[in-house]
Each structure stands twice: as C-alpha cells, then as structure tokens.
Coordinates of C-alpha atoms and ligand atoms in Angstrom, one line a residue:
X7 CA 108.5 108.6 88.4
X8 CA 109.1 105.0 87.4
X9 CA 105.8 103.5 88.3
X10 CA 102.9 105.8 89.5
X11 CA 101.2 103.1 91.6
X12 CA 104.4 101.6 93.0
X13 CA 104.1 103.0 96.5
X14 CA 100.6 101.6 96.7
X15 CA 101.4 98.1 95.4
X16 CA 104.8 97.3 97.0
X17 CA 105.9 97.0 100.6
X18 CA 109.3 98.2 101.8
X19 CA 111.8 95.3 101.8
X20 CA 115.5 95.1 102.8
X21 CA 117.9 92.2 102.2
X22 CA 118.1 90.0 105.2
X23 CA 121.0 90.6 107.6
X24 CA 123.1 87.6 108.5
X25 CA 121.7 86.1 111.8
X26 CA 123.3 87.8 114.9
X27 CA 124.8 84.6 116.4
X28 CA 126.3 83.7 113.0
X29 CA 127.9 87.0 112.3
X30 CA 129.4 87.2 115.8
X31 CA 131.9 84.5 114.6
X32 CA 133.6 86.8 112.2
X33 CA 134.3 90.4 111.3
X34 CA 132.6 90.4 107.9
X35 CA 129.9 92.8 107.0
X36 CA 126.5 91.6 108.0
X37 CA 124.1 93.3 105.5
X38 CA 122.9 90.9 102.7
X39 CA 122.5 91.7 99.0
X40 CA 119.2 92.0 97.1
X41 CA 118.4 90.6 93.7
X42 CA 118.0 93.0 90.9
X43 CA 114.2 92.5 90.6
X44 CA 113.8 93.3 94.3
X45 CA 115.8 96.5 94.0
X46 CA 113.8 97.7 91.0
X47 CA 110.6 97.1 92.9
X48 CA 111.9 99.1 95.8
X49 CA 112.9 101.9 93.4
X50 CA 109.3 101.8 92.1
X51 CA 108.0 102.8 95.6
X52 CA 109.4 106.3 95.1
X53 CA 106.5 108.7 94.5
X54 CA 108.8 111.4 92.9
X55 CA 106.8 113.8 95.1
X56 CA 106.8 117.4 94.0
X57 CA 109.0 118.5 96.9
X58 CA 111.5 115.7 97.6
X59 CA 112.3 116.3 101.2
X60 CA 114.6 113.3 101.1
X61 CA 117.0 115.3 98.9
X62 CA 116.7 118.6 100.7
X63 CA 119.4 118.3 103.4
X64 CA 118.3 120.8 105.9
X65 CA 118.9 121.1 109.7
X66 CA 115.6 121.0 111.7
X67 CA 115.9 121.2 115.5
X68 CA 119.6 120.6 115.1
X69 CA 119.2 117.3 113.3
X70 CA 119.6 116.6 109.6
X71 CA 116.4 116.2 107.7
X72 CA 116.9 114.9 104.2
X73 CA 120.2 114.1 102.5
X74 CA 123.1 116.4 103.5
X75 CA 124.8 116.0 100.2
X76 CA 121.5 116.5 98.2
X77 CA 121.6 113.2 96.5
X78 CA 119.3 113.2 93.5
X79 CA 117.2 110.4 95.1
X80 CA 114.0 110.5 93.0
X81 CA 116.1 110.5 89.8
X82 CA 118.1 107.5 90.6
X83 CA 115.1 105.6 92.1
X84 CA 113.4 106.0 88.7
X85 CA 116.5 104.9 86.8
X86 CA 116.9 101.9 89.0
X87 CA 113.2 100.9 88.4
X88 CA 113.8 101.2 84.7
X89 CA 117.0 99.1 84.9
X90 CA 119.2 102.0 83.8
X91 CA 121.9 101.3 86.3
X92 CA 124.8 103.1 84.7
X93 CA 122.8 106.3 84.4
X94 CA 121.7 105.9 88.0
X95 CA 125.4 105.7 89.0
X96 CA 126.2 108.8 87.0
X97 CA 123.5 110.7 88.9
X98 CA 124.7 109.3 92.2
X99 CA 128.3 110.4 91.6
X100 CA 127.2 114.0 90.7
X101 CA 126.6 114.6 94.4
X102 CA 128.4 111.9 96.3
X103 CA 132.1 111.0 95.9
X104 CA 131.8 107.9 98.1
X105 CA 128.3 106.2 97.9
X106 CA 129.9 102.9 98.9
X107 CA 130.6 104.5 102.4
X108 CA 127.3 106.3 102.9
X109 CA 125.4 103.3 101.4
X110 CA 126.8 101.3 104.3
X111 CA 127.1 103.5 107.3
X112 CA 124.8 106.6 106.8
X113 CA 121.9 106.7 109.3
X114 CA 119.8 107.8 106.3
X115 CA 118.1 111.0 107.3
X116 CA 116.8 110.9 103.7
X117 CA 114.5 108.0 104.7
X118 CA 113.2 109.9 107.8
X119 CA 112.1 112.7 105.5
X120 CA 110.7 110.5 102.7
X121 CA 107.1 111.5 101.8
X122 CA 106.0 107.9 101.6
X123 CA 107.1 107.6 105.3
X124 CA 104.2 109.9 106.3
X125 CA 101.8 106.9 105.9
X126 CA 104.0 103.8 105.4
X127 CA 107.6 102.7 105.7
X128 CA 110.0 104.8 103.7
X129 CA 111.5 104.0 100.4
X130 CA 114.7 101.9 101.0
X131 CA 117.0 104.7 99.7
X132 CA 120.2 103.7 101.4
X133 CA 120.1 100.1 100.3
X134 CA 119.4 101.2 96.7
X135 CA 122.3 103.7 96.9
X136 CA 124.7 100.9 98.1
X137 CA 123.6 98.6 95.3
X138 CA 123.9 101.2 92.6
X139 CA 127.6 101.8 93.4
X140 CA 128.4 98.2 93.9
X141 CA 126.8 97.4 90.6
X142 CA 129.1 100.1 89.1
X143 CA 132.2 98.5 90.6
X144 CA 131.1 95.1 89.4
X145 CA 130.5 96.3 85.9
X146 CA 133.7 98.2 85.7
X147 CA 131.9 101.6 85.3
X148 CA 133.8 103.1 88.2
X149 CA 137.1 104.1 86.7
X150 CA 139.8 106.6 87.5
X151 CA 139.1 109.9 85.9
X152 CA 142.2 112.0 86.2
X153 CA 141.8 115.7 85.2
X154 CA 142.7 116.5 81.6
X155 CA 144.6 119.7 82.6
X156 CA 146.7 120.6 85.6
X157 CA 146.5 124.1 87.0
X158 CA 149.9 124.2 88.6
X159 CA 148.4 125.0 92.0
X160 CA 149.3 122.8 95.0
X161 CA 147.0 122.1 97.9
X162 CA 147.8 120.2 101.1
X163 CA 144.9 118.4 102.9
X164 CA 145.6 117.4 106.5
X165 CA 143.6 114.4 107.6
X166 CA 142.3 111.5 105.4
X167 CA 138.8 111.0 106.8
X168 CA 135.8 111.4 104.6
X169 CA 136.0 115.2 104.6
X170 CA 139.7 115.2 103.6
X171 CA 139.1 112.5 100.9
X172 CA 136.1 114.3 99.4
X173 CA 138.0 117.6 99.4
X174 CA 141.0 116.0 97.8
X175 CA 138.9 114.2 95.1
X176 CA 137.1 117.4 94.2
X177 CA 140.2 119.6 94.1
X178 CA 142.0 117.0 92.0
X179 CA 139.1 116.9 89.6
X180 CA 139.6 120.7 89.1
X181 CA 143.2 120.1 88.1
X182 CA 145.0 121.1 91.3
X183 CA 147.8 118.9 92.6
X184 CA 146.7 117.5 96.0
X185 CA 148.7 115.9 98.8
X186 CA 146.9 114.3 101.7
X187 CA 148.8 114.0 105.0
X188 CA 147.7 111.5 107.6
X189 CA 149.3 110.8 111.0
X190 CA 148.0 107.2 111.1
X191 CA 149.7 104.3 109.3
X192 CA 146.6 103.9 107.1
X193 CA 144.6 106.4 105.1
X194 CA 140.9 106.8 105.8
X195 CA 140.4 108.5 109.1
X196 CA 137.5 107.1 111.1
X197 CA 136.4 105.1 108.0
X198 CA 139.3 102.9 108.9
X199 CA 140.2 103.4 112.6
X200 CA 136.8 104.1 114.0
X201 CA 133.9 102.5 112.2
X202 CA 134.5 98.8 112.7
X203 CA 135.1 96.2 110.0
X204 CA 131.7 94.6 110.3
X205 CA 130.0 97.9 109.4
X206 CA 132.5 98.9 106.7
X207 CA 135.1 96.4 105.5
X208 CA 138.4 98.1 105.0
X209 CA 138.8 96.6 101.5
X210 CA 136.0 98.9 100.5
X211 CA 138.0 102.0 101.6
X212 CA 141.1 100.7 99.9
X213 CA 139.3 100.1 96.7
X214 CA 138.3 103.8 96.6
X215 CA 141.8 104.9 97.6
X216 CA 143.3 103.0 94.7
X217 CA 141.1 105.0 92.3
X218 CA 142.1 108.2 93.9
X219 CA 145.8 107.4 93.6
X220 CA 145.3 106.5 90.0
X221 CA 143.7 109.9 89.5
X222 CA 146.9 111.5 90.8
X223 CA 146.3 112.3 94.5
X224 CA 149.3 111.7 96.7
X225 CA 148.8 110.2 100.1
X226 CA 151.5 110.6 102.8
X227 CA 150.6 108.4 105.9
X228 CA 152.6 108.3 109.2
X229 CA 153.1 112.1 109.2
X230 CA 151.7 114.0 112.1
X231 CA 151.4 117.7 110.9
X232 CA 152.4 119.8 113.8
X233 CA 154.8 117.2 115.2
X234 CA 156.6 115.4 112.3
X235 CA 156.2 118.3 110.0
X236 CA 155.6 122.0 111.1
X237 CA 152.2 123.3 109.9
X238 CA 154.0 126.4 108.7
X239 CA 155.9 124.3 106.2
X240 CA 152.7 123.3 104.5
X241 CA 151.5 126.9 104.4
X242 CA 154.8 128.0 102.8
X243 CA 155.0 125.2 100.2
X244 CA 151.4 125.1 99.1
X245 CA 148.9 127.5 97.5
X246 CA 146.3 126.5 100.0
X247 CA 145.9 124.2 103.0
X248 CA 142.7 122.4 104.1
X249 CA 142.5 121.1 107.7
X250 CA 140.3 118.0 107.9
X251 CA 141.7 116.8 111.2
X252 CA 138.5 115.5 112.8
X253 CA 137.2 116.0 116.3
X254 CA 139.1 113.3 118.0
X255 CA 139.5 114.5 121.6
X256 CA 137.4 112.1 123.7
X257 CA 135.2 113.2 126.6
X258 CA 136.7 111.8 129.8
X259 CA 134.9 110.3 132.9
X260 CA 135.7 112.3 136.0
X261 CA 135.1 109.7 138.7
X262 CA 137.4 108.1 141.3
X263 CA 139.2 105.1 139.9
X264 CA 139.4 106.5 136.3
X265 CA 143.1 105.8 136.3
X266 CA 142.7 102.0 136.9
X267 CA 144.1 99.5 134.4
X268 CA 141.3 98.0 132.3
X269 CA 139.6 101.4 131.8
X270 CA 140.0 102.6 128.2
X271 CA 138.7 105.2 125.8
X272 CA 136.5 103.5 123.2
X273 CA 138.7 104.8 120.3
X274 CA 141.7 103.0 121.8
X275 CA 139.8 99.8 122.0
X276 CA 138.3 100.1 118.4
X277 CA 141.5 101.4 116.8
X278 CA 143.7 98.6 118.2
X279 CA 141.1 96.0 117.3
X280 CA 141.0 97.1 113.6
X281 CA 144.8 97.4 113.5
X282 CA 145.2 93.9 114.8
X283 CA 142.6 92.6 112.3
X284 CA 144.3 94.3 109.4
X285 CA 147.7 93.1 110.4
X286 CA 146.5 89.5 110.2
X287 CA 145.1 88.6 113.6
X288 CA 145.8 89.7 117.1
X289 CA 148.9 91.7 118.0
X290 CA 150.4 92.8 121.3
X291 CA 148.5 96.0 121.5
X292 CA 145.0 94.5 121.2
X293 CA 142.7 95.4 124.2
X294 CA 140.7 92.2 124.4
X295 CA 137.2 91.7 126.0
X296 CA 137.5 87.9 125.9
X297 CA 136.2 86.4 129.0
X298 CA 135.6 89.8 130.7
X299 CA 132.6 91.4 132.2
X300 CA 132.5 94.5 130.0
X301 CA 130.8 97.8 130.7
X302 CA 130.5 100.4 127.9
X303 CA 129.8 103.9 129.2
X304 CA 127.9 105.8 126.5
X305 CA 124.7 104.9 124.6
X306 CA 125.6 106.3 121.2
X307 CA 127.0 104.8 118.0
X308 CA 130.6 104.6 119.3
X309 CA 129.3 102.7 122.3
X310 CA 127.4 100.4 120.0
X311 CA 130.5 99.7 118.0
X312 CA 132.2 98.8 121.3
X313 CA 129.3 96.4 122.1
X314 CA 129.7 94.7 118.7
X315 CA 133.4 94.4 119.0
X316 CA 133.4 93.1 122.6
X317 CA 130.8 90.5 121.6
X318 CA 133.1 89.3 118.8
X319 CA 136.0 89.0 121.3
X320 CA 133.8 86.8 123.4
X321 CA 133.1 89.0 126.5
X322 CA 131.6 87.2 129.5
X323 CA 128.8 89.8 130.1
X324 CA 128.0 93.1 128.7
X325 CA 126.2 96.3 129.8
X326 CA 125.9 99.7 128.0
X327 CA 125.2 102.7 130.2
X328 CA 123.4 105.8 129.1
X329 CA 122.8 108.7 131.5
X330 CA 119.8 110.1 129.5
X331 CA 116.3 108.5 129.8
X332 CA 115.1 105.8 127.4
X333 CA 113.7 107.5 124.3
X334 CA 110.0 107.0 123.3
X335 CA 109.2 104.3 120.8
X336 CA 107.2 106.6 118.5
X337 CA 107.5 110.3 117.4
X338 CA 106.5 112.7 120.1
X339 CA 104.2 115.7 119.2
X340 CA 107.2 118.1 119.3
X341 CA 109.1 115.9 116.8
X342 CA 107.0 115.9 113.6
X343 CA 107.9 114.6 110.1
X344 CA 110.2 115.4 108.3
X345 CA 112.4 115.8 111.4
X346 CA 114.8 113.0 112.3
X347 CA 112.7 110.8 114.7
X348 CA 114.0 110.9 118.2
X349 CA 112.9 107.4 119.1
X350 CA 114.4 104.2 120.6
X351 CA 116.3 102.3 117.9
X352 CA 117.9 99.0 118.1
X353 CA 121.2 98.9 116.3
X354 CA 123.3 95.9 115.3
X355 CA 125.2 95.7 118.5
X356 CA 122.1 95.6 120.7
X357 CA 120.6 93.0 118.4
X358 CA 123.7 90.8 118.7
X359 CA 123.8 91.2 122.5
X360 CA 120.1 90.2 122.7
X361 CA 120.9 87.1 120.7
X362 CA 124.0 86.3 122.8
X363 CA 122.9 87.1 126.3
X364 CA 119.1 87.1 126.0
X365 CA 118.7 90.8 126.8
X366 CA 119.3 94.3 125.4
X367 CA 122.5 95.5 127.1
X368 CA 121.3 99.2 127.4
X369 CA 120.7 100.7 130.8
X370 CA 119.1 104.2 130.8
X371 CA 119.1 107.0 133.3
X372 CA 122.2 105.5 135.0
X373 CA 125.2 107.5 136.3
X374 CA 128.7 106.0 137.0
X375 CA 129.9 107.2 140.4
X376 CA 133.0 105.2 141.1
X377 CA 135.4 102.6 139.6
X378 CA 136.9 100.1 142.1
X379 CA 140.1 98.2 141.5
X380 CA 141.7 95.0 142.9
X381 CA 145.1 94.7 144.6
X382 CA 146.9 95.1 141.3
X383 CA 145.1 98.3 140.5
X384 CA 143.0 96.7 137.8
X385 CA 139.3 97.6 137.6
X386 CA 137.0 95.1 139.2
X387 CA 133.7 97.0 139.8
X388 CA 131.6 99.9 138.5
X389 CA 129.4 101.6 141.1
X390 CA 126.3 103.3 139.7
X391 CA 123.2 105.2 140.7
X392 CA 120.0 105.7 138.8
X393 CA 119.0 109.3 138.0
X394 CA 115.8 111.2 137.3
X395 CA 115.8 114.2 134.9
X396 CA 114.1 117.2 136.6
X397 CA 114.1 120.9 135.8
X398 CA 116.9 122.8 137.5
X399 CA 117.0 126.5 138.6
X400 CA 117.4 127.7 135.0
X401 CA 114.6 125.4 133.8
X402 CA 116.9 123.0 132.0
X403 CA 116.6 119.3 132.8
X404 CA 119.3 118.0 135.0
X405 CA 120.0 114.6 136.6
X406 CA 119.0 114.0 140.2
X407 CA 120.2 110.8 141.9
X408 CA 117.4 108.4 143.0
X409 CA 118.0 107.4 146.6
X410 CA 118.4 103.6 147.2
X411 CA 119.2 102.9 143.5
X412 CA 122.9 102.2 143.9
X413 CA 124.3 99.2 142.1
X414 CA 127.6 97.4 141.9
X415 CA 128.6 95.9 138.5
X416 CA 131.5 93.4 138.2
X417 CA 133.8 94.6 135.4
X418 CA 137.3 93.8 134.2
X419 CA 137.0 96.0 131.1
X420 CA 135.4 99.5 131.1
X421 CA 135.1 101.4 127.8
X422 CA 134.5 105.1 127.7
X423 CA 132.3 106.1 124.8
X424 CA 130.9 109.4 125.9
X425 CA 131.5 111.5 122.8
X426 CA 134.2 113.9 121.6
X427 CA 135.0 117.4 122.7
X428 CA 136.8 118.9 119.6
X429 CA 139.9 118.7 117.5
X430 CA 143.4 118.3 118.8
X431 CA 145.6 121.3 119.4
X432 CA 148.9 120.9 117.4
X433 CA 148.0 122.4 114.1
X434 CA 145.5 124.9 115.4
X435 CA 148.0 126.3 117.9
X436 CA 150.9 126.3 115.5
X437 CA 148.9 128.3 112.9
X438 CA 147.3 130.5 115.5
X439 CA 143.8 129.7 114.3
X440 CA 140.7 131.1 116.0
X441 CA 138.3 128.6 117.5
X442 CA 134.6 128.7 118.1
X443 CA 132.8 128.3 121.5
X444 CA 133.0 124.5 121.3
X445 CA 136.8 124.7 120.5
X446 CA 136.3 123.7 116.9
X447 CA 138.2 125.5 114.2
X448 CA 136.3 128.8 113.5
X449 CA 135.3 128.8 109.8
X450 CA 131.8 129.7 108.6
X451 CA 129.7 126.9 107.1
X452 CA 129.7 127.3 103.3
X453 CA 132.8 129.4 103.4
X454 CA 135.4 127.2 105.2
X455 CA 138.0 130.0 105.4
X456 CA 139.8 130.1 108.8
X457 CA 141.2 133.2 110.4
X458 CA 144.5 132.6 108.5
X459 CA 144.4 133.4 104.8
X460 CA 144.8 130.4 102.5
X461 CA 144.0 128.0 105.3
X462 CA 140.6 126.3 105.3
X463 CA 138.8 123.8 107.6
X464 CA 136.1 121.2 107.0
X465 CA 134.4 118.2 108.5
X466 CA 134.3 117.3 112.2
X467 CA 137.2 119.7 112.9
X468 CA 134.9 122.5 112.0
X469 CA 131.4 121.3 112.9
X470 CA 132.3 118.8 115.8
X471 CA 131.9 115.1 115.7
X472 CA 129.1 114.3 113.2
X473 CA 128.4 111.9 110.3
X474 CA 130.3 110.6 107.3
X475 CA 127.7 112.2 105.0
X476 CA 128.3 115.7 106.6
X477 CA 132.0 115.2 106.3
X478 CA 131.6 114.5 102.6
X479 CA 129.3 117.5 102.3
X480 CA 131.9 119.8 104.0
X481 CA 134.9 118.4 102.1
X482 CA 133.1 119.0 98.7
X483 CA 132.0 122.5 99.6
X484 CA 135.5 123.4 101.0
X485 CA 137.1 122.2 97.8
X486 CA 134.7 124.6 95.9
X487 CA 135.8 127.5 98.1
X488 CA 139.5 126.6 97.8
X489 CA 139.1 126.5 94.0
X490 CA 137.4 129.9 94.0
X491 CA 140.3 131.2 96.2
X492 CA 142.9 129.8 93.9
X493 CA 141.3 130.6 90.5
X494 CA 139.0 133.6 91.2
X495 CA 135.9 131.5 90.1
X496 CA 134.9 127.9 90.3
X497 CA 132.9 125.3 88.4
X498 CA 132.9 122.9 91.3
X499 CA 129.4 122.2 92.8
Ligands
LIG516 C1 133.5 104.8 116.5 C2 132.8 105.7 115.5 C3 131.8 105.1 114.7 C4 131.2 106.0 113.8 N1 130.2 105.4 113.0 C5 129.6 106.2 112.1 C6 128.6 105.7 111.3 O1 128.3 104.5 111.3 N2 128.0 106.5 110.3 C7 128.4 107.8 110.2 O2 127.9 108.5 109.3 N3 129.3 108.4 111.0 C8 129.9 107.6 112.0 N4 130.9 108.1 112.8 C9 131.2 109.6 112.6 C10 132.1 109.7 111.4 O3 133.1 108.7 111.3 C11 132.8 111.1 111.4 O4 131.8 112.1 111.5 C12 133.6 111.3 110.1 O5 134.6 110.3 110.0 C13 134.3 112.7 110.2 O6 135.2 112.8 109.1 P1 136.4 113.8 109.1 O7 137.1 113.6 107.8 O8 136.0 115.2 109.4 O9 137.3 113.3 110.3 P2 138.0 111.9 110.7 O10 137.3 110.8 110.0 O11 138.1 111.9 112.2 O12 139.5 112.0 110.1 C14 140.4 113.0 110.6 C15 141.8 112.4 110.3 O13 142.7 113.4 110.5 C16 143.9 112.8 111.0 N5 144.7 113.8 111.7 C17 144.3 114.6 112.8 N6 145.2 115.5 113.2 C18 146.2 115.3 112.2 C19 147.5 115.9 112.1 N7 147.9 116.9 112.9 N8 148.3 115.5 111.1 C20 147.9 114.5 110.2 N9 146.7 113.9 110.4 C21 145.9 114.3 111.4 C22 143.3 111.8 112.0 O14 144.3 110.8 112.3 C23 142.2 111.2 111.1 O15 142.6 110.2 110.3 C24 131.5 107.3 113.7 C25 132.5 107.9 114.6 C26 133.1 107.1 115.5 C27 134.2 107.6 116.4
LIG517 S1 124.0 109.7 101.8 FE1 122.7 109.2 103.6 S2 121.1 110.7 103.6 FE2 122.1 110.8 101.5 S3 120.8 109.4 100.2 FE3 122.5 108.2 101.1 S4 121.7 107.2 102.9 FE4 120.3 108.9 102.4

C-alpha cells in the first residue's frame, strides 16, 4: 500500500475529455492525458484491501465482477504512487498482453468491484493502466521479446481480434511458430473494424502488431479460411489450430421494409467508415450519415459507436432506440456491490448528441414495427410503438404494445445494432465442429478443446459477443492449453 491514508485524503480524478463539440470535428481519441503527479495521487487512493475484488475476475449474475485477466491492480497502483513506472509496467504485462487496448476501451469491471467504491468513487484503475503502458512505450521499455528457443511446433490461429492476438503472443513466447490468418485486409479484428477510431486510434493497434511481427509471428491478411483456404489444410499442416473467429453474425430486424435501401447493419456502417478513414478519406463504399435523419436501432455499445460516427459525418437528426426500459440511476437492491452496476450510463456518443442536438438521443421501451420507403425504394420513415414490460404466461417479462403510442420518425438512414447471434459457419462446418445451444463453438471454458482433436476455440467464437478483456483472457488461456497439448506440460499462465 503506497499511502495508507490516500483514500481518505484524495478524490477520484480523471483527465478531462476533449469537449464534445470540439471532438466531433475529427476522428482523434477524445480522452486527455494526466500529469505524473496526478497519476501518483490517484494510485495513492488504492487501499490495498486484504481481498482485492478488483483483481478477482469472477462472473456474478452473468456479469464480470473484477478484472477478467486478474490484473495485479493493487501492486501496480502502489508502484505508480512510488514512481516506479517500469516495475509497474512489468507487473502489468504479467497478466495483460495489450494494456493499451484495455486501458482505452475496457468498461472496467475492476472499478465496479473496487472496495473504495463501497463508500466513494472507485480508484481510477483503467486510466492508470493506460498511462503505465503509454509511459512504457514513450520510455522505450516496451521492446520485442522473441523467444530464445523454438520448439519446432507450428500453430495456426484463425482470426486476428484480441483473442487471436493474445493467443498468438503467448504461444510465440513459448517458442512455437505461429501464423495468424485473417480474412480482412487489416489485422486486428474488431479492434480495427469495429471499435471506432475515436475510441481506439488504429496506430495504437499497428504499434503492437509491429512488436509482434518483430517477435516472429507471421500475419496473413486477406485469407478467408474456409473459402480461400480449406480449413482441413490448416489442420494437416500444423500441430494445432486455434479458432478465434469472433461472433460476427448480426441479429436482423424482422419487420416489413427491412429490404429498403438505406437500412444497414451497424458493422457495415462502422467497418466502411474505418476503411475509408484508413485509406485517406472517403471512398466509394462509405455509408454516409451526412445530412440524414438517422435512426440507430439498438441501445448497446455498438449502437453508441454508430451514434458517434453518424455525428461526425454530420447527420441532420439522430435517435437511438432501445426496446428495454430505461435502467435505474442507482444500484437496485438485487444488484449489490461488487456486481457490475446495472444503471443508466451516459457514454461518449450520447454526450456528443446532447451537445450537438440538445438532447440525449436514446428512446427506451420502443419497438420498431415498420420501415416505409419512397418511390425509389429508399427508406423514408420508421414506424414505432412504445411497449410495457409485463410478466408473460411463464412469468418472464415480455413487451406489450401501449395503445395509442404509435409514432412516425423521418429517416433516410437506419442502422441495425441489435447484437450478434454467433460465429459464422464456414470453418465450423468444414471441420464438423460441435456447437453449443447458442451456436457458438463448443469448447469448455478453461479447456478450449473443440470436438476435433488438435483444434481449439477462444474468444467471442466460443463465449459469444463479449469484451476485449474477455477475449484476451480466453486467448491467453487457450494458448496455455495448446502448449500443454503440444508439449505435455506448460509454463504459460
Ligand atoms: C462495434 C463494436 C464496438 C465494441 N466496443 C467494445 C469496447 O469498447 N470495449 C470492449 O471491451 N469490447 C468492445 N466490443 C467487443 C469486442 O470488440 C469483442 O468482444 C472482441 O473484439 C472479441 O475478440 P475476438 O478476438 O474473439 O473476435 P473479433 O475481434 O471479432 O475477431 C475475429 C476475427 O476473425 C476474423 N475471421 C472470422 N472468420 C474468419 C475466417 N474464416 N478466416 C479468417 N479470418 C476470420 C474476423 O474477420 C475478425 O477479424 C465491441 C464490439 C463491437 C462490434
Ligand atoms: S483490463 Fe479492464 S477490468 Fe482489468 S484492470 Fe484494466 S480496465 Fe480494469
């Protein structure tokens, strides 16, 4: 514990974000930096409590409580307070291959489970994490560390999102020769074509990939396993195969008018936007919200990323629909600490919409009934009705339409951000893998072995659409199990 009285003396502080109207003019990250003194003071707020729930990483009521990769948070908080940044970095890398990603985009279940948070705002763990790794890059402490010895074993990783990258990094560190196959033109999975630039600048991903290349990992983009390359080829030419293919099948909206022009899946909108940005401006495939009344259907994080992107395009108006009721503003009695708080949160997109249009764009308890097009079959209206959630015959809450609550919304762009329903079929079918009830690849958590010997699965493809930090957790653990499979025992954590 750096300073025993720190949690009583200091208040939680974060660096100021750039003002919303300012940041809407560009695609740069909007979180600010904090001076060293401020960070050390924030580190001093850690109580180093006997049982650090922040570090525990458990599932409570289906939600993560504490850090899923078991970051050694109290240890690096103390080291930061003492100004021992390189030691803090070393501790951070023991559990996390990519703190520069989680330090930016993790929802920080660690902070929800922080013991200080029982009586005052949590220790600013995520911000400290981000600054530790950025300090490491700035000081030149983050260097390629290729393995001293190669084992002669070859492993193919399919998919280059955070689970595939974490798995590849760990396997490579154990001396195996790793090749990562990716169907997209760029490596990074949803870190690149998903999470938008203003939350995670793509140069940050590229910086890490350069290190991984220098450590000996081979990346093969533009290769769709199951189409460009038979999955059986990978099984035959490698000692093990790890499928980290994500859960990228989007949930569709089954209403009349779905086929109209101007109605897109959120991921098409976001991917094309990032591709256009990375190729130096707009290109022909951009779906632009400029000058359009834009409706985002889906109140989650993907929807929020659509909100932020549409605002930067210069949409004319904006609404974000959520069929569920508005959450409470404070923890309910059935949602105690250290559980993740199920409360109303305002993310960056809503903050920006408030600044741009003077109101939060979210509409709760609203159901889309119909999309209406113009003479050219382009969407022009969204018809909705409000719903009430009432217990059905089996006792589970279900939506019931509220008579007289019908509304018509003008819309020339409709973005569907209603979640994802599982991984895509190609590789799974080619290899004849078993699936679980949610169509994810069947492989037990902690084991990662699929129904086919030598084939493993990790990340969203195994657990369903989740978080970057869970993908890193699964990628690391799957690497450990692959190493055990290949060598009979393992030193990997
Ligand atoms: C819009 C959006 C925003 C998000 N924002 C956040 C956030 O802020 N914070 C957070 O923690 N989480 C966020 N998430 C969730 C997070 O991005 C995912 O949980 C995480 O990326 C999953 O990692 P993964 O490696 O399992 O899969 P992915 O990142 O989905 O990567 C899978 C990769 O496999 C490739 N692939 C698939 N099939 C094949 C094949 N047959 N051959 C070759 N390649 C293949 C895909 O192209 C993809 O690149 C967000 C998700 C979305 C959609
Ligand atoms: S990875 Fe996420 S949960 Fe873990 S310490 Fe960082 S912000 Fe917290």
